[in-house]
């Protein structure tokens, strides 16, 4: 009896609460890619920048926290590669590789994996920890997107920051705060929170 109890693992991320294994993981990876693809269609263009406000970044952060390192990173890799191959699920139903915001999409892979790993370590169990986790993921997206934007548009760092970071800071702060409310609440509702 003690052996059976010892082998039961606590869930590391919300995705672990679902039954199954390979079929579950496959569905979660594909579902994460589709979730980000749908969120990409929520887009508001901003004057003076090729980078729109989208629901993508929020979806990436949530997928990372819910699925953990491997599944989230793989889900964003599927999103990236399928979109580059022609699936029209980048912003405004686009696909391919010839646009200046592709660097952010590339950053989604690393950001989702990093957020997933932090969540596995408990980084989404309390509002304060969730804020730190989401800020780290957001920073990774910017770290990949800004240099790509610089190269694609042939602009310097200051201009790339004006185009690809500054207009989005308030919205990203709101997304981080929203995640800080949602994720700990989800753990509380499931009754599976682990400190």
mmCIF file of C-alpha atoms in Angstrom:
data_model
loop_
_atom_site.group_PDB
_atom_site.id
_atom_site.type_symbol
_atom_site.label_atom_id
_atom_site.label_comp_id
_atom_site.label_asym_id
_atom_site.label_seq_id
_atom_site.Cartn_x
_atom_site.Cartn_y
_atom_site.Cartn_z
ATOM 1 C CA UNK A 1 0.000 0.000 0.000
ATOM 2 C CA UNK A 2 2.855 2.399 0.793
ATOM 3 C CA UNK A 3 4.454 1.509 -2.544
ATOM 4 C CA UNK A 4 1.322 2.426 -4.500
ATOM 5 C CA UNK A 5 1.107 5.757 -2.737
ATOM 6 C CA UNK A 6 4.792 6.462 -3.275
ATOM 7 C CA UNK A 7 4.502 5.934 -7.041
ATOM 8 C CA UNK A 8 1.694 8.493 -7.417
ATOM 9 C CA UNK A 9 3.251 11.683 -8.632
ATOM 10 C CA UNK A 10 1.906 15.107 -8.075
ATOM 11 C CA UNK A 11 1.203 16.972 -11.307
ATOM 12 C CA UNK A 12 4.077 19.187 -12.381
ATOM 13 C CA UNK A 13 1.915 21.305 -14.705
ATOM 14 C CA UNK A 14 -1.808 21.616 -15.389
ATOM 15 C CA UNK A 15 -1.541 19.388 -18.473
ATOM 16 C CA UNK A 16 -0.490 16.504 -16.207
ATOM 17 C CA UNK A 17 -3.959 16.491 -14.651
ATOM 18 C CA UNK A 18 -5.399 14.995 -17.851
ATOM 19 C CA UNK A 19 -5.455 11.183 -18.142
ATOM 20 C CA UNK A 20 -3.428 9.293 -20.714
ATOM 21 C CA UNK A 21 0.095 9.599 -21.947
ATOM 22 C CA UNK A 22 1.163 9.547 -25.609
ATOM 23 C CA UNK A 23 -2.275 10.345 -27.034
ATOM 24 C CA UNK A 24 -2.756 13.064 -24.414
ATOM 25 C CA UNK A 25 0.657 14.576 -25.073
ATOM 26 C CA UNK A 26 0.128 14.553 -28.851
ATOM 27 C CA UNK A 27 -3.247 16.234 -28.462
ATOM 28 C CA UNK A 28 -1.786 18.825 -26.077
ATOM 29 C CA UNK A 29 1.105 19.656 -28.434
ATOM 30 C CA UNK A 30 -1.191 20.050 -31.449
ATOM 31 C CA UNK A 31 -3.764 21.852 -29.314
ATOM 32 C CA UNK A 32 -1.135 24.330 -28.089
ATOM 33 C CA UNK A 33 -0.089 25.109 -31.661
ATOM 34 C CA UNK A 34 -3.718 25.571 -32.705
ATOM 35 C CA UNK A 35 -4.456 27.699 -29.620
ATOM 36 C CA UNK A 36 -1.647 30.098 -30.529
ATOM 37 C CA UNK A 37 -2.789 30.069 -34.170
ATOM 38 C CA UNK A 38 -6.300 31.078 -33.132
ATOM 39 C CA UNK A 39 -4.957 33.726 -30.744
ATOM 40 C CA UNK A 40 -2.858 35.135 -33.594
ATOM 41 C CA UNK A 41 -6.071 36.057 -35.394
ATOM 42 C CA UNK A 42 -6.887 38.473 -32.573
ATOM 43 C CA UNK A 43 -4.721 41.233 -33.998
ATOM 44 C CA UNK A 44 -4.829 45.003 -33.840
ATOM 45 C CA UNK A 45 -2.407 46.841 -36.136
ATOM 46 C CA UNK A 46 -0.592 49.801 -34.636
ATOM 47 C CA UNK A 47 0.345 52.808 -36.746
ATOM 48 C CA UNK A 48 4.041 53.161 -37.435
ATOM 49 C CA UNK A 49 5.081 49.596 -36.638
ATOM 50 C CA UNK A 50 4.854 46.283 -38.507
ATOM 51 C CA UNK A 51 4.276 44.516 -35.174
ATOM 52 C CA UNK A 52 0.572 44.242 -34.275
ATOM 53 C CA UNK A 53 -0.946 43.705 -30.853
ATOM 54 C CA UNK A 54 -2.061 40.062 -30.798
ATOM 55 C CA UNK A 55 -3.289 37.382 -28.457
ATOM 56 C CA UNK A 56 -0.348 35.178 -29.459
ATOM 57 C CA UNK A 57 2.027 36.087 -26.666
ATOM 58 C CA UNK A 58 -0.594 35.470 -23.986
ATOM 59 C CA UNK A 59 -1.426 32.107 -25.561
ATOM 60 C CA UNK A 60 2.271 31.162 -25.668
ATOM 61 C CA UNK A 61 2.710 31.997 -21.989
ATOM 62 C CA UNK A 62 -0.406 30.067 -20.954
ATOM 63 C CA UNK A 63 0.554 27.060 -23.078
ATOM 64 C CA UNK A 64 4.027 27.074 -21.566
ATOM 65 C CA UNK A 65 2.729 27.108 -18.017
ATOM 66 C CA UNK A 66 0.006 24.545 -18.658
ATOM 67 C CA UNK A 67 2.066 22.028 -20.618
ATOM 68 C CA UNK A 68 5.571 22.129 -19.202
ATOM 69 C CA UNK A 69 8.958 22.317 -20.873
ATOM 70 C CA UNK A 70 8.799 19.562 -23.497
ATOM 71 C CA UNK A 71 5.188 19.693 -24.640
ATOM 72 C CA UNK A 72 5.054 23.503 -24.725
ATOM 73 C CA UNK A 73 8.335 23.849 -26.602
ATOM 74 C CA UNK A 74 7.277 21.166 -29.074
ATOM 75 C CA UNK A 75 3.855 22.782 -29.505
ATOM 76 C CA UNK A 76 5.448 26.102 -30.439
ATOM 77 C CA UNK A 77 7.906 24.347 -32.745
ATOM 78 C CA UNK A 78 4.914 22.748 -34.520
ATOM 79 C CA UNK A 79 3.288 26.199 -34.714
ATOM 80 C CA UNK A 80 6.451 27.744 -36.180
ATOM 81 C CA UNK A 81 7.266 25.002 -38.696
ATOM 82 C CA UNK A 82 3.682 24.448 -39.840
ATOM 83 C CA UNK A 83 3.207 28.194 -40.308
ATOM 84 C CA UNK A 84 6.441 28.474 -42.276
ATOM 85 C CA UNK A 85 5.307 25.493 -44.388
ATOM 86 C CA UNK A 86 2.037 27.186 -45.327
ATOM 87 C CA UNK A 87 -0.549 26.700 -42.559
ATOM 88 C CA UNK A 88 -2.248 30.134 -42.485
ATOM 89 C CA UNK A 89 -2.238 30.622 -38.725
ATOM 90 C CA UNK A 90 0.240 33.413 -38.217
ATOM 91 C CA UNK A 91 -1.224 36.877 -37.610
ATOM 92 C CA UNK A 92 -4.041 37.771 -40.023
ATOM 93 C CA UNK A 93 -4.011 34.283 -41.536
ATOM 94 C CA UNK A 94 -0.550 34.581 -43.004
ATOM 95 C CA UNK A 95 2.113 31.915 -43.359
ATOM 96 C CA UNK A 96 5.641 31.602 -44.656
ATOM 97 C CA UNK A 97 8.882 33.183 -43.551
ATOM 98 C CA UNK A 98 9.111 36.536 -45.300
ATOM 99 C CA UNK A 99 7.902 38.919 -42.631
ATOM 100 C CA UNK A 100 9.764 41.029 -40.065
ATOM 101 C CA UNK A 101 7.961 39.641 -37.019
ATOM 102 C CA UNK A 102 9.069 36.028 -37.552
ATOM 103 C CA UNK A 103 11.713 36.483 -34.849
ATOM 104 C CA UNK A 104 9.000 36.738 -32.225
ATOM 105 C CA UNK A 105 7.474 33.469 -33.459
ATOM 106 C CA UNK A 106 10.903 31.840 -33.267
ATOM 107 C CA UNK A 107 11.154 33.183 -29.718
ATOM 108 C CA UNK A 108 7.847 31.495 -28.867
ATOM 109 C CA UNK A 109 9.611 28.118 -28.869
ATOM 110 C CA UNK A 110 12.191 29.110 -26.264
ATOM 111 C CA UNK A 111 9.729 31.218 -24.264
ATOM 112 C CA UNK A 112 7.149 28.423 -23.995
ATOM 113 C CA UNK A 113 9.827 25.906 -23.010
ATOM 114 C CA UNK A 114 11.297 28.241 -20.376
ATOM 115 C CA UNK A 115 7.882 29.139 -18.937
ATOM 116 C CA UNK A 116 7.047 25.436 -18.935
ATOM 117 C CA UNK A 117 10.175 24.580 -17.001
ATOM 118 C CA UNK A 118 9.557 27.349 -14.482
ATOM 119 C CA UNK A 119 5.978 26.120 -14.076
ATOM 120 C CA UNK A 120 7.265 22.599 -13.447
ATOM 121 C CA UNK A 121 9.301 24.097 -10.613
ATOM 122 C CA UNK A 122 6.206 25.784 -9.150
ATOM 123 C CA UNK A 123 6.502 29.089 -10.975
ATOM 124 C CA UNK A 124 2.763 29.286 -11.642
ATOM 125 C CA UNK A 125 1.383 28.375 -8.211
ATOM 126 C CA UNK A 126 1.183 31.847 -6.669
ATOM 127 C CA UNK A 127 0.513 35.248 -8.239
ATOM 128 C CA UNK A 128 3.989 36.565 -7.420
ATOM 129 C CA UNK A 129 5.781 33.521 -8.828
ATOM 130 C CA UNK A 130 3.558 33.616 -11.899
ATOM 131 C CA UNK A 131 4.485 37.259 -12.544
ATOM 132 C CA UNK A 132 8.177 36.308 -12.496
ATOM 133 C CA UNK A 133 7.595 33.329 -14.768
ATOM 134 C CA UNK A 134 5.577 35.340 -17.287
ATOM 135 C CA UNK A 135 8.067 38.225 -17.293
ATOM 136 C CA UNK A 136 10.860 35.760 -18.073
ATOM 137 C CA UNK A 137 8.864 34.327 -20.990
ATOM 138 C CA UNK A 138 8.043 37.783 -22.314
ATOM 139 C CA UNK A 139 11.704 38.831 -22.126
ATOM 140 C CA UNK A 140 12.702 35.759 -24.142
ATOM 141 C CA UNK A 141 10.189 36.633 -26.877
ATOM 142 C CA UNK A 142 11.583 40.162 -27.065
ATOM 143 C CA UNK A 143 15.165 38.871 -27.050
ATOM 144 C CA UNK A 144 14.432 36.832 -30.183
ATOM 145 C CA UNK A 145 12.070 39.273 -31.891
ATOM 146 C CA UNK A 146 14.024 42.510 -31.636
ATOM 147 C CA UNK A 147 17.272 41.357 -33.325
ATOM 148 C CA UNK A 148 15.251 39.717 -36.093
ATOM 149 C CA UNK A 149 13.281 42.939 -36.539
ATOM 150 C CA UNK A 150 16.553 44.882 -36.720
ATOM 151 C CA UNK A 151 17.875 42.603 -39.457
ATOM 152 C CA UNK A 152 14.622 42.429 -41.428
ATOM 153 C CA UNK A 153 14.006 46.186 -41.410
ATOM 154 C CA UNK A 154 17.674 47.288 -41.435
ATOM 155 C CA UNK A 155 17.228 49.470 -38.357
ATOM 156 C CA UNK A 156 19.358 50.024 -35.284
ATOM 157 C CA UNK A 157 18.549 48.772 -31.784
ATOM 158 C CA UNK A 158 16.890 52.003 -30.662
ATOM 159 C CA UNK A 159 14.533 51.988 -33.650
ATOM 160 C CA UNK A 160 13.767 48.270 -33.226
ATOM 161 C CA UNK A 161 12.896 48.878 -29.577
ATOM 162 C CA UNK A 162 10.601 51.754 -30.631
ATOM 163 C CA UNK A 163 8.904 49.500 -33.188
ATOM 164 C CA UNK A 164 8.873 46.162 -31.397
ATOM 165 C CA UNK A 165 8.939 46.706 -27.628
ATOM 166 C CA UNK A 166 7.877 50.109 -26.350
ATOM 167 C CA UNK A 167 4.337 50.116 -27.811
ATOM 168 C CA UNK A 168 3.650 46.712 -26.238
ATOM 169 C CA UNK A 169 4.895 47.101 -22.670
ATOM 170 C CA UNK A 170 1.551 48.142 -21.159
ATOM 171 C CA UNK A 171 -0.335 45.354 -22.937
ATOM 172 C CA UNK A 172 2.261 42.779 -21.948
ATOM 173 C CA UNK A 173 2.046 43.939 -18.331
ATOM 174 C CA UNK A 174 -1.706 43.392 -18.485
ATOM 175 C CA UNK A 175 -1.208 39.894 -19.934
ATOM 176 C CA UNK A 176 1.246 39.044 -17.149
ATOM 177 C CA UNK A 177 -1.197 40.238 -14.492
ATOM 178 C CA UNK A 178 -4.030 38.288 -16.084
ATOM 179 C CA UNK A 179 -1.917 35.125 -16.079
ATOM 180 C CA UNK A 180 -0.974 35.816 -12.446
ATOM 181 C CA UNK A 181 -4.661 35.655 -11.603
ATOM 182 C CA UNK A 182 -5.644 32.747 -13.863
ATOM 183 C CA UNK A 183 -2.923 30.172 -13.288
ATOM 184 C CA UNK A 184 -2.863 30.101 -9.462
ATOM 185 C CA UNK A 185 -6.668 30.073 -9.529
ATOM 186 C CA UNK A 186 -6.631 27.064 -11.874
ATOM 187 C CA UNK A 187 -4.342 25.211 -9.470
ATOM 188 C CA UNK A 188 -6.587 26.099 -6.565
ATOM 189 C CA UNK A 189 -9.708 24.917 -8.408
ATOM 190 C CA UNK A 190 -8.090 21.582 -9.234
ATOM 191 C CA UNK A 191 -6.970 21.151 -5.640
ATOM 192 C CA UNK A 192 -3.624 19.912 -6.931
ATOM 193 C CA UNK A 193 -1.417 22.884 -6.065
ATOM 194 C CA UNK A 194 2.079 22.024 -4.979
ATOM 195 C CA UNK A 195 4.150 24.621 -3.171
#
